[in-house]
Coordinates of C-alpha atoms in Angstrom, one line a residue:
Chain A
X1 CA 20.1 24.2 14.0
X2 CA 21.6 23.0 10.7
X3 CA 21.4 24.9 7.5
X4 CA 22.9 22.3 5.2
X5 CA 22.8 18.5 4.8
X6 CA 24.2 16.1 2.2
X7 CA 23.0 12.6 2.7
X8 CA 24.9 10.4 0.2
X9 CA 23.1 8.0 -2.0
X10 CA 23.4 4.4 -0.8
X11 CA 25.8 2.2 -2.8
X12 CA 23.0 0.4 -4.6
X13 CA 22.2 0.2 -8.3
X14 CA 19.1 2.0 -9.3
X15 CA 17.2 1.7 -12.6
X16 CA 17.2 4.8 -14.7
X17 CA 14.6 4.1 -17.5
X18 CA 10.9 3.2 -17.2
X19 CA 11.4 0.2 -19.5
X20 CA 14.2 -1.1 -17.2
X21 CA 11.8 -0.7 -14.3
X22 CA 9.2 -2.8 -16.1
X23 CA 11.7 -5.5 -17.1
X24 CA 12.7 -5.7 -13.5
X25 CA 9.1 -6.2 -12.5
X26 CA 8.7 -9.0 -15.1
X27 CA 11.8 -10.8 -13.8
X28 CA 11.3 -10.3 -10.1
X29 CA 7.6 -10.7 -9.6
X30 CA 6.1 -12.4 -12.7
X31 CA 3.1 -13.8 -10.8
X32 CA 2.2 -10.8 -8.7
X33 CA -0.3 -8.3 -10.3
X34 CA 1.1 -4.9 -11.1
X35 CA -2.2 -3.1 -11.4
X36 CA -5.6 -4.1 -10.2
X37 CA -8.9 -2.6 -11.4
X38 CA -12.3 -2.9 -9.9
X39 CA -15.4 -3.0 -12.1
X40 CA -17.7 -0.9 -10.1
X41 CA -20.9 -2.4 -11.6
X42 CA -20.0 -6.1 -11.1
X43 CA -17.5 -5.7 -8.3
X44 CA -15.1 -7.9 -10.2
X45 CA -11.4 -7.3 -10.0
X46 CA -9.2 -7.4 -13.1
X47 CA -5.4 -7.9 -12.5
X48 CA -2.8 -6.8 -14.9
X49 CA 0.4 -8.9 -14.7
X50 CA 3.9 -7.3 -15.3
X51 CA 4.5 -9.2 -18.6
X52 CA 1.1 -8.3 -20.0
X53 CA 1.7 -4.6 -19.1
X54 CA 5.2 -4.6 -20.7
X55 CA 3.8 -6.2 -23.8
X56 CA 1.1 -3.5 -24.1
X57 CA 3.6 -0.8 -23.4
X58 CA 5.8 -2.1 -26.2
X59 CA 2.9 -2.4 -28.6
X60 CA 1.5 1.0 -28.0
X61 CA 5.1 2.4 -28.3
X62 CA 5.4 0.6 -31.6
X63 CA 2.1 2.2 -32.7
X64 CA 3.3 5.7 -31.7
X65 CA 6.5 5.1 -33.7
X66 CA 4.5 3.9 -36.7
X67 CA 2.6 7.1 -36.5
X68 CA 5.8 9.1 -36.8
X69 CA 6.2 10.0 -33.1
X70 CA 9.9 10.4 -32.2
X71 CA 10.9 12.9 -29.5
X72 CA 7.4 14.4 -29.9
X73 CA 5.5 16.0 -27.1
X74 CA 2.4 13.9 -26.5
X75 CA -0.3 15.4 -24.3
X76 CA -2.9 13.6 -22.3
X77 CA -6.2 15.0 -21.0
X78 CA -8.0 12.2 -19.4
X79 CA -9.7 10.8 -16.3
X80 CA -7.7 8.2 -14.2
X81 CA -7.7 4.9 -16.0
X82 CA -5.5 1.9 -16.8
X83 CA -5.1 3.4 -20.3
X84 CA -3.7 6.6 -18.8
X85 CA -0.9 4.6 -17.1
X86 CA -0.3 2.6 -20.2
X87 CA -0.1 5.8 -22.3
X88 CA 2.4 7.3 -19.9
X89 CA 4.8 4.3 -20.0
X90 CA 4.4 3.9 -23.8
X91 CA 5.0 7.5 -24.6
X92 CA 8.2 7.6 -22.5
X93 CA 9.4 4.1 -23.5
X94 CA 8.9 5.0 -27.2
X95 CA 11.3 8.0 -26.8
X96 CA 8.6 10.7 -26.7
X97 CA 7.7 13.2 -24.1
X98 CA 4.5 13.0 -22.0
X99 CA 2.7 16.3 -21.4
X100 CA 0.3 15.9 -18.5
X101 CA -2.8 18.1 -18.5
X102 CA -4.8 18.8 -15.4
X103 CA -8.3 17.7 -16.3
X104 CA -9.8 20.4 -14.1
X105 CA -8.3 23.2 -16.0
X106 CA -10.4 25.8 -17.8
X107 CA -10.0 26.2 -21.5
X108 CA -7.7 29.3 -21.6
X109 CA -5.1 27.5 -19.4
X110 CA -5.3 24.3 -21.5
X111 CA -4.8 26.3 -24.6
X112 CA -1.8 28.1 -23.1
X113 CA -0.2 24.8 -22.1
X114 CA -0.9 23.0 -25.4
X115 CA 0.6 26.0 -27.3
X116 CA 3.5 26.5 -24.9
X117 CA 4.4 22.8 -24.8
X118 CA 4.6 22.4 -28.6
X119 CA 2.4 19.3 -28.2
X120 CA 1.9 17.4 -31.5
X121 CA -0.5 14.7 -30.3
X122 CA -3.4 14.7 -27.8
X123 CA -4.9 11.7 -26.2
X124 CA -8.2 12.2 -24.4
X125 CA -10.9 10.4 -22.6
X126 CA -14.6 10.6 -23.5
X127 CA -15.5 13.2 -20.8
X128 CA -13.0 15.7 -22.5
X129 CA -13.9 15.0 -26.1
X130 CA -15.3 18.5 -26.8
X131 CA -12.4 20.3 -25.2
X132 CA -9.9 18.0 -27.0
X133 CA -11.5 18.5 -30.4
X134 CA -11.4 22.3 -29.9
X135 CA -7.7 22.1 -28.9
X136 CA -6.9 19.8 -31.8
X137 CA -8.5 22.1 -34.4
X138 CA -6.9 25.2 -33.0
X139 CA -3.4 23.8 -32.7
X140 CA -3.4 21.1 -35.4
X141 CA -2.9 18.2 -33.1
X142 CA -3.3 14.5 -33.9
X143 CA -6.2 13.4 -31.8
X144 CA -6.8 10.0 -30.3
X145 CA -9.3 8.7 -27.9
X146 CA -7.8 6.8 -25.0
X147 CA -10.7 4.4 -25.1
X148 CA -9.4 3.1 -28.5
X149 CA -6.0 2.1 -27.1
X150 CA -6.8 -1.7 -27.3
X151 CA -7.4 -1.2 -31.0
X152 CA -4.1 0.6 -31.4
X153 CA -2.4 -2.3 -29.6
X154 CA -4.1 -4.8 -31.9
X155 CA -3.0 -2.8 -34.9
X156 CA 0.6 -2.7 -33.6
X157 CA 0.7 -6.4 -33.2
X158 CA 0.3 -6.7 -36.9
X159 CA 3.2 -4.3 -37.6
X160 CA 6.8 -5.5 -38.2
X161 CA 9.0 -5.7 -35.0
X162 CA 11.7 -3.1 -35.3
X163 CA 13.3 -4.1 -32.0
X164 CA 13.3 -2.4 -28.6
X165 CA 13.3 1.4 -28.8
X166 CA 16.3 2.8 -27.0
X167 CA 15.8 5.9 -24.8
X168 CA 18.2 8.3 -23.0
X169 CA 17.6 8.4 -19.3
X170 CA 18.8 12.0 -19.1
X171 CA 16.6 13.3 -22.0
X172 CA 13.3 15.1 -21.3
X173 CA 10.6 12.5 -20.6
X174 CA 7.8 14.4 -18.8
X175 CA 6.6 17.9 -19.2
X176 CA 4.4 18.8 -16.3
X177 CA 2.9 22.2 -15.8
X178 CA 2.8 23.9 -12.4
X179 CA 1.3 27.1 -11.2
X180 CA 3.6 30.0 -11.8
X181 CA 4.0 33.0 -9.6
X182 CA 3.5 35.3 -12.6
X183 CA 0.1 33.8 -13.3
X184 CA 1.2 31.6 -16.2
X185 CA 1.8 27.9 -15.7
X186 CA 5.4 26.8 -16.0
X187 CA 6.4 23.5 -17.8
X188 CA 8.7 21.5 -15.6
X189 CA 11.0 19.2 -17.7
X190 CA 11.8 15.9 -16.0
X191 CA 14.0 13.1 -17.3
X192 CA 13.4 9.4 -16.6
X193 CA 16.4 9.5 -14.3
X194 CA 15.0 12.5 -12.4
X195 CA 11.8 10.7 -11.3
X196 CA 13.2 7.2 -11.0
X197 CA 16.3 8.1 -8.9
X198 CA 14.1 10.3 -6.7
X199 CA 11.6 7.6 -6.0
X200 CA 14.0 4.8 -5.5
X201 CA 16.0 6.8 -3.0
X202 CA 12.8 7.9 -1.3
X203 CA 11.7 4.3 -1.1
X204 CA 15.0 3.5 0.7
X205 CA 14.2 6.0 3.5
X206 CA 12.1 3.4 5.3
X207 CA 9.6 0.7 4.7
X208 CA 6.9 2.2 2.4
X209 CA 6.2 -1.1 0.8
X210 CA 2.8 -2.7 0.6
X211 CA -0.2 -3.0 -1.7
X212 CA -1.7 0.4 -2.3
X213 CA -4.8 2.0 -3.7
X214 CA -4.3 4.9 -6.0
X215 CA -6.6 7.8 -5.2
X216 CA -4.9 10.9 -6.7
X217 CA -5.3 12.4 -10.1
X218 CA -2.7 10.8 -12.4
X219 CA -1.6 14.2 -13.8
X220 CA -0.1 15.1 -10.5
X221 CA 3.6 14.3 -9.8
X222 CA 2.9 13.3 -6.2
X223 CA 0.3 10.8 -7.3
X224 CA 2.1 9.6 -10.4
X225 CA 5.5 9.5 -8.7
X226 CA 5.0 8.5 -5.2
X227 CA 1.7 6.6 -5.1
X228 CA 2.1 4.7 -8.4
X229 CA 5.8 4.3 -9.1
X230 CA 6.9 3.7 -5.4
X231 CA 4.4 0.9 -5.3
X232 CA 5.9 -0.5 -8.5
X233 CA 9.4 0.0 -7.2
X234 CA 8.5 -1.8 -4.0
X235 CA 7.1 -4.7 -6.0
X236 CA 3.5 -4.5 -4.8
X237 CA 0.1 -4.2 -6.4
X238 CA -1.7 -0.9 -6.9
X239 CA -5.5 -0.8 -7.3
X240 CA -6.4 2.2 -9.4
X241 CA -9.4 4.3 -8.5
X242 CA -11.0 5.6 -11.7
X243 CA -14.0 7.3 -10.1
X244 CA -13.8 9.2 -6.8
X245 CA -17.4 8.1 -6.1
X246 CA -16.1 4.6 -5.6
X247 CA -13.1 5.4 -3.4
X248 CA -14.3 3.2 -0.6
X249 CA -15.1 0.3 -2.9
X250 CA -11.5 0.4 -4.2
X251 CA -10.2 0.5 -0.6
X252 CA -12.3 -2.5 0.4
X253 CA -11.3 -4.4 -2.7
X254 CA -7.6 -3.4 -2.8
X255 CA -7.1 -3.8 1.0
X256 CA -4.2 -1.3 1.1
X257 CA -1.3 -1.7 3.4
X258 CA -0.2 1.8 2.7
X259 CA -1.8 4.9 1.1
X260 CA -0.1 7.9 -0.5
X261 CA -2.6 10.7 -0.3
X262 CA -3.0 14.5 0.3
X263 CA -4.1 16.0 3.6
X264 CA -7.7 16.5 2.3
X265 CA -8.0 12.7 1.9
X266 CA -6.4 12.0 5.3
X267 CA -9.0 14.2 6.9
X268 CA -12.0 12.9 4.7
X269 CA -11.1 9.3 5.4
X270 CA -10.7 9.9 9.1
X271 CA -14.0 11.8 9.3
X272 CA -15.8 9.0 7.3
X273 CA -14.3 6.4 9.7
X274 CA -15.5 8.3 12.8
X275 CA -19.0 8.6 11.2
X276 CA -19.0 4.9 10.6
X277 CA -18.1 4.2 14.2
X278 CA -20.9 6.5 15.3
X279 CA -23.4 4.9 13.0
X280 CA -22.4 1.5 14.4
X281 CA -22.9 2.7 17.9
X282 CA -19.3 2.0 18.7
X283 CA -17.8 5.5 19.1
X284 CA -18.1 5.7 22.9
X285 CA -16.7 2.2 23.6
X286 CA -13.8 2.8 21.2
X287 CA -13.0 6.3 22.6
X288 CA -12.8 4.7 26.1
X289 CA -10.4 2.1 24.7
X290 CA -8.3 4.9 23.2
X291 CA -8.3 6.8 26.4
X292 CA -7.1 3.7 28.3
X293 CA -4.3 3.2 25.7
X294 CA -3.2 6.8 26.1
X295 CA -3.2 6.4 29.9
X296 CA -1.0 3.3 29.6
X297 CA 1.2 5.1 27.1
X298 CA 3.2 2.1 25.9
X299 CA 0.7 0.4 23.5
X300 CA 2.4 -0.1 20.1
X301 CA 0.9 0.7 16.8
X302 CA 0.7 -3.0 15.9
X303 CA -1.1 -3.7 19.2
X304 CA -3.6 -1.0 18.5
X305 CA -4.3 -2.3 15.1
X306 CA -4.9 -5.8 16.5
X307 CA -7.2 -4.3 19.2
X308 CA -9.2 -2.4 16.6
X309 CA -8.9 -5.0 13.9
X310 CA -12.7 -5.5 13.5
X311 CA -13.5 -1.8 12.8
X312 CA -10.3 -1.3 10.7
X313 CA -11.9 -3.5 8.1
X314 CA -13.4 -0.2 7.1
X315 CA -10.1 0.4 5.4
X316 CA -9.8 -3.2 4.1
X317 CA -8.1 -4.4 7.3
X318 CA -4.5 -4.2 6.4
X319 CA -3.7 -0.4 6.5
X320 CA -0.8 0.5 8.7
X321 CA 0.8 3.6 7.1
X322 CA -0.4 6.7 5.3
X323 CA 2.0 9.0 3.6
X324 CA 0.7 12.5 3.3
X325 CA 2.1 15.2 1.0
X326 CA 1.2 18.1 -1.1
X327 CA -0.1 20.4 1.6
X328 CA 0.2 20.9 5.4
X329 CA -1.0 18.0 7.4
X330 CA -4.1 18.3 9.6
X331 CA -2.8 17.1 13.0
X332 CA -6.2 16.1 14.4
X333 CA -6.7 13.4 11.8
X334 CA -3.0 12.5 12.0
X335 CA -3.3 11.9 15.8
X336 CA -6.7 10.3 15.3
X337 CA -5.3 7.7 12.9
X338 CA -2.4 7.1 15.4
X339 CA -5.0 6.1 18.0
X340 CA -5.9 3.2 15.8
X341 CA -2.3 2.2 15.1
X342 CA -2.2 3.8 11.7
X343 CA 0.9 6.0 11.3
X344 CA 0.6 9.1 9.2
X345 CA 3.9 10.1 7.7
X346 CA 4.2 13.6 6.6
X347 CA 6.3 14.3 3.6
X348 CA 7.3 17.2 1.3
X349 CA 7.7 17.3 -2.4
X350 CA 7.6 19.7 -5.3
X351 CA 7.2 19.0 -9.0
X352 CA 10.6 20.5 -9.8
X353 CA 12.3 17.9 -7.4
X354 CA 10.6 14.9 -9.1
X355 CA 9.0 15.3 -6.4
X356 CA 10.2 14.0 -3.0
X357 CA 12.5 16.2 -0.9
X358 CA 11.8 14.8 2.5
X359 CA 9.6 12.2 4.1
X360 CA 9.2 10.9 7.6
X361 CA 10.5 7.5 8.6
X362 CA 8.2 5.2 10.5
X363 CA 10.6 5.0 13.4
X364 CA 11.3 8.5 14.8
X365 CA 8.3 9.9 12.9
X366 CA 8.1 13.6 13.6
X367 CA 4.6 14.5 12.2
X368 CA 5.1 18.3 12.8
X369 CA 8.1 18.1 10.4
X370 CA 7.9 17.1 6.7
X371 CA 10.4 14.4 7.5
X372 CA 14.0 13.6 6.8
X373 CA 15.7 14.8 3.6
X374 CA 16.0 11.9 1.2
X375 CA 19.3 10.2 0.4
X376 CA 21.1 11.6 -2.7
X377 CA 19.9 15.2 -2.1
X378 CA 21.8 18.1 -0.9
X379 CA 19.6 20.6 0.9
X380 CA 20.4 24.0 2.3
X381 CA 18.5 26.7 4.1
X382 CA 19.5 29.9 2.2
X383 CA 19.9 33.2 4.0
X384 CA 18.7 31.9 7.4
X385 CA 17.4 34.5 9.8
X386 CA 18.1 34.5 13.6
X387 CA 15.7 31.6 14.0
X388 CA 17.4 29.5 11.3
X389 CA 14.4 30.1 8.9
X390 CA 15.3 30.6 5.2
X391 CA 14.5 29.4 1.7
X392 CA 14.8 25.7 1.2
X393 CA 17.1 24.9 -1.7
X394 CA 18.0 21.5 -3.2
X395 CA 20.6 20.0 -5.4
X396 CA 20.9 16.5 -6.8
X397 CA 19.9 13.9 -9.5
X398 CA 16.2 14.5 -9.1
X399 CA 16.2 18.2 -9.7
X400 CA 14.4 19.1 -12.9
X401 CA 16.2 19.8 -16.1
X402 CA 14.6 23.3 -16.2
X403 CA 11.4 25.1 -17.1
X404 CA 10.4 24.6 -20.7
X405 CA 11.2 27.7 -22.8
X406 CA 11.4 29.9 -19.8
X407 CA 14.9 31.3 -19.4
X408 CA 13.7 34.0 -17.0
X409 CA 12.3 31.5 -14.5
X410 CA 15.3 29.2 -14.9
X411 CA 17.6 32.0 -14.1
X412 CA 15.6 32.8 -11.0
X413 CA 15.1 29.3 -9.8
X414 CA 18.2 27.3 -10.7
X415 CA 21.3 29.0 -9.4
X416 CA 24.6 27.0 -9.6
X417 CA 22.6 23.8 -9.7
X418 CA 20.6 24.7 -6.6
X419 CA 16.8 24.7 -7.1
X420 CA 15.1 27.4 -5.0
X421 CA 11.8 26.0 -3.8
X422 CA 10.2 29.2 -2.8
X423 CA 9.3 27.5 0.5
X424 CA 10.6 28.9 3.8
X425 CA 11.8 26.4 6.3
X426 CA 14.3 25.2 8.8
X427 CA 16.2 22.0 9.5
X428 CA 16.8 20.3 12.9
X429 CA 20.0 18.5 13.9
X430 CA 18.8 15.2 12.6
X431 CA 18.1 16.4 9.1
X432 CA 14.3 16.8 9.5
X433 CA 12.8 19.6 7.5
X434 CA 10.1 22.0 8.8
X435 CA 8.1 24.3 6.5
X436 CA 7.2 27.6 8.0
X437 CA 5.9 29.7 5.1
X438 CA 6.3 30.6 1.5
X439 CA 8.5 33.0 -0.3
X440 CA 6.7 32.5 -3.6
X441 CA 3.2 33.8 -3.7
X442 CA 1.2 30.6 -4.1
X443 CA -1.9 29.3 -2.3
X444 CA -1.5 25.7 -1.3
X445 CA -4.9 24.0 -0.8
X446 CA -5.5 20.9 1.4
X447 CA -5.9 18.7 -1.7
X448 CA -2.4 19.6 -2.8
X449 CA -3.4 21.9 -5.6
X450 CA -1.2 25.0 -6.0
X451 CA -3.2 28.1 -7.0
X452 CA -1.5 31.2 -8.4
X453 CA -3.4 34.3 -7.0
X454 CA -2.1 36.3 -9.9
X455 CA -3.7 34.0 -12.4
X456 CA -7.1 34.4 -10.7
X457 CA -6.6 38.2 -10.4
X458 CA -5.8 38.2 -14.1
X459 CA -9.2 36.6 -14.8
X460 CA -11.0 39.1 -12.6
X461 CA -9.3 42.1 -14.3
X462 CA -10.1 40.7 -17.7
X463 CA -13.7 39.9 -17.1
X464 CA -15.0 42.3 -14.4
X465 CA -14.3 45.9 -15.3
X466 CA -16.0 47.2 -12.2
X467 CA -13.0 46.0 -10.3
X468 CA -10.2 48.5 -10.0
X469 CA -7.8 46.5 -7.8
X470 CA -7.9 43.0 -6.5
X471 CA -5.7 40.8 -4.3
X472 CA -6.6 37.1 -4.1
X473 CA -5.4 35.3 -1.0
X474 CA -5.9 32.3 1.2
X475 CA -8.2 33.0 4.2
X476 CA -8.4 30.0 6.4
X477 CA -8.3 27.6 3.5
X478 CA -10.7 29.6 1.3
X479 CA -9.7 31.5 -1.8
X480 CA -10.7 35.0 -1.1
X481 CA -10.7 38.1 -3.3
X482 CA -10.3 41.5 -1.7
X483 CA -11.6 44.1 -4.1
X484 CA -11.3 47.9 -4.5
X485 CA -14.1 48.9 -6.8
X486 CA -13.7 50.9 -10.0
X487 CA -16.1 53.8 -9.2
X488 CA -15.6 55.5 -12.6
X489 CA -16.7 52.4 -14.5
X490 CA -19.6 51.8 -12.0
X491 CA -20.9 55.4 -12.5
X492 CA -20.4 55.5 -16.3
X493 CA -22.4 52.3 -16.6
X494 CA -25.1 53.2 -14.1
X495 CA -24.5 50.2 -11.9
X496 CA -26.7 50.6 -8.8
X497 CA -25.7 48.0 -6.4
X498 CA -22.0 47.6 -7.3
X499 CA -21.1 45.1 -4.6
X500 CA -23.9 42.7 -5.7
X501 CA -23.0 43.3 -9.3
X502 CA -19.4 42.3 -8.6
X503 CA -20.4 39.3 -6.5
X504 CA -22.7 38.1 -9.4
X505 CA -19.8 38.6 -11.8
X506 CA -17.5 36.6 -9.6
X507 CA -20.1 33.8 -9.4
X508 CA -20.3 33.7 -13.2
X509 CA -16.5 33.7 -13.4
X510 CA -16.3 30.8 -10.9
X511 CA -18.3 28.6 -13.3
X512 CA -15.5 29.0 -15.9
X513 CA -12.7 28.3 -13.5
X514 CA -11.3 24.9 -12.4
X515 CA -13.2 23.9 -9.2
X516 CA -10.2 24.3 -7.0
X517 CA -9.5 27.8 -8.3
X518 CA -13.0 29.1 -7.5
X519 CA -13.3 32.2 -5.3
X520 CA -15.2 31.3 -2.1
X521 CA -15.3 34.7 -0.5
X522 CA -15.4 38.3 -1.7
X523 CA -14.4 41.3 0.4
X524 CA -14.6 45.0 -0.4
X525 CA -12.3 47.7 0.7
X526 CA -12.8 51.5 0.7
X527 CA -9.2 52.5 -0.2
X528 CA -6.8 51.4 -2.9
X529 CA -4.1 48.9 -1.9
X530 CA -0.7 50.2 -0.8
X531 CA 1.8 50.1 -3.7
X532 CA 5.5 49.6 -4.1
X533 CA 7.7 52.2 -5.8
X534 CA 7.2 50.4 -9.0
X535 CA 3.4 50.7 -8.5
X536 CA 2.9 47.1 -7.8
X537 CA 0.3 46.2 -5.2
X538 CA 1.8 45.2 -1.9
X539 CA 0.2 41.9 -1.3
X540 CA 0.3 42.0 2.5
X541 CA -3.3 42.5 3.7
Chain B
X1 CA -36.7 28.8 2.8
X2 CA -39.2 26.1 1.8
X3 CA -39.5 22.8 3.7
X4 CA -37.5 20.7 1.1
X5 CA -34.7 23.2 1.1
X6 CA -34.6 23.3 4.8
X7 CA -34.4 19.4 4.9
X8 CA -31.6 19.5 2.3
X9 CA -29.8 22.2 4.4
X10 CA -30.0 20.1 7.5
X11 CA -28.7 17.1 5.6
X12 CA -25.8 19.1 4.2
X13 CA -24.9 20.3 7.7
X14 CA -24.0 16.7 8.7
X15 CA -21.2 16.9 6.1
X16 CA -20.1 20.4 6.6
X17 CA -20.7 22.4 9.8
X18 CA -20.1 25.7 8.0
X19 CA -23.3 25.5 5.9
X20 CA -25.2 28.7 6.8
X21 CA -28.6 28.9 8.5
X22 CA -30.2 30.3 5.3
X23 CA -29.4 28.8 1.9
X24 CA -30.9 29.4 -1.5
X25 CA -30.9 27.5 -4.7
X26 CA -28.4 29.8 -6.5
X27 CA -25.7 29.0 -4.0
X28 CA -22.7 27.0 -5.2
X29 CA -22.1 24.0 -3.1
X30 CA -18.3 24.2 -3.3
X31 CA -17.6 28.0 -3.6
X32 CA -20.4 29.3 -1.4
X33 CA -21.1 26.5 1.1
X34 CA -17.5 25.4 1.6
X35 CA -17.8 21.8 0.5
X36 CA -14.8 20.2 -1.2
X37 CA -14.8 17.7 -4.0
X38 CA -14.6 14.8 -1.6
X39 CA -17.3 15.9 0.8
X40 CA -19.6 16.7 -2.2
X41 CA -19.2 13.1 -3.4
X42 CA -19.9 11.8 0.1
X43 CA -23.0 14.0 0.3
X44 CA -24.3 12.7 -3.0
X45 CA -23.5 9.1 -2.3
X46 CA -25.3 9.2 1.1
X47 CA -28.2 11.3 -0.4
X48 CA -29.1 8.2 -2.4
X49 CA -29.9 6.3 0.9
X50 CA -31.3 9.3 2.7
X51 CA -33.7 10.3 0.0
X52 CA -34.1 6.9 -1.7
X53 CA -32.9 7.9 -5.1
X54 CA -30.1 7.0 -7.5
X55 CA -27.6 9.5 -9.0
X56 CA -25.9 8.4 -12.2
X57 CA -22.1 9.0 -12.3
X58 CA -22.6 11.5 -15.2
X59 CA -25.1 13.5 -13.1
X60 CA -22.6 14.0 -10.3
X61 CA -20.5 16.3 -12.6
X62 CA -23.5 18.5 -13.2
X63 CA -24.1 19.3 -9.6
X64 CA -22.8 22.7 -8.9
X65 CA -25.5 24.6 -7.0
X66 CA -28.0 23.8 -4.3
X67 CA -30.7 24.2 -7.0
X68 CA -29.0 21.5 -9.1
X69 CA -29.2 18.9 -6.3
X70 CA -32.6 19.9 -5.1
X71 CA -33.9 19.8 -8.7
X72 CA -32.5 16.4 -9.2
X73 CA -34.0 15.1 -6.0
X74 CA -37.4 16.4 -6.9
X75 CA -37.2 15.1 -10.4
X76 CA -36.3 11.6 -9.1
X77 CA -39.2 11.6 -6.7
X78 CA -37.1 11.8 -3.5
X79 CA -38.8 11.0 -0.3
X80 CA -38.1 14.1 1.8

């Protein structure tokens, strides 16, 4: 077993700024749509061409400059939309820093991030108007509705042209908050070069090209980086889903050749497909064909896709690869897709690595691994045990610049240029990585969301005084709170059925939490938790 | 459990086998019944056909509990 790999970057020029990337799109694929959007009411498609997009990026950038934005932190709290993508490119290309806000976050976390990030401007979409106004008043932000962007562009077209705005590819460009193990989110600073080098090298790993449908929230690095930018880098068209309700409409209209999604989507799409086959009365016939293919053993993926072409129109008819990342892959749906000739490629990324660390190639795909370490990165397994299991650490051009205003975390995570991922893993002789646990205390959900148990425990301690001690943990994919009751408080306040009282309080708390952070199960214990010598709860249950 | 609630429970079971035998209107669909954001969307989309109603996009965000979805179905004159 290996504990170190250093796969050199190919001798190929890469682009290092977002504007350069767009200029390349304009030159190399002027007539191919960059972005496609489906009107869910009329079912009409609108295509955005590269030159049109670059013009809008420049104009919106000019508008930001005219409003005094220069190296300012510009936050965005919005649903997926074309305007979101336009804002991202414009903020970065006009030499400002994009602060991405998770739209599912509860108010206290949003307030913390806005304050911690020193944001000056906030762009929001209609659904978040109320939250945005509250934030703007409290923190003195300039507030703009993303729906008004076309007006801003029109205004900018009337402004004098002061030439192209130059940006430094090594300067901070994106500030993205990730769950911290202390309960407070940490701002990951990424430069343009961080993300662009990472994704260009990841794109060279194998053929991940093809038209795609974007299904993930834009504020997530995996979605933003991989699903969006890799499609741009590979010179294909990406159809943007702006409402999860119409996911299948986008898939049918966008006819993806490749999808970049999280395991929850892999599973949901596969289940929906099986349900469709059942409803059509085809399940038995198809299962028999699959069994026959498995018996033969030498049927290629392309032959399977041809054999099942009629039913694969469920996914638009062109899908051949799915890249899955953000959480452990469900092998049942992975194998299920393989039966139809659709290869699921497991990968591994982390915001701090901009994000891809490893991804499986199509040939020699090892789905139980998270793939081969991408070119340009050095990866080592630190302090391996007798099995070769240790902490995965990475070094290279895509490692973050650091955590924003967080020297303590920087000192812990970045040591001699090595980023310590907090994930435990091992590496085989062919540079494939395998994840076998976590050193950091985070819950990773199937949708790729990382949840800090300490953050949720903090909310419980603040709001439910009848709880003396609590440990939040992942129980078979469900966020579970194990509680030791505060008998003194319960007696003093004459609470009769303490367990019901606490359950009700947890339900009330859930309503205030982001959906993915909600506590699904409550357990009670009769004794306090074991403690360390420094009186911290030992989290092993 | 009344008849409508029972029918809704059976319908939910098609999307999530972990829905318990007995449900009540105060239960949260995600936190208590184990749905996720995607299976909830699938449930609501298919409920339109099953119960012959239309859910507006804005209404989807308001559905948190069993009572929310049941109330909306009743209000829309769903054919149970």
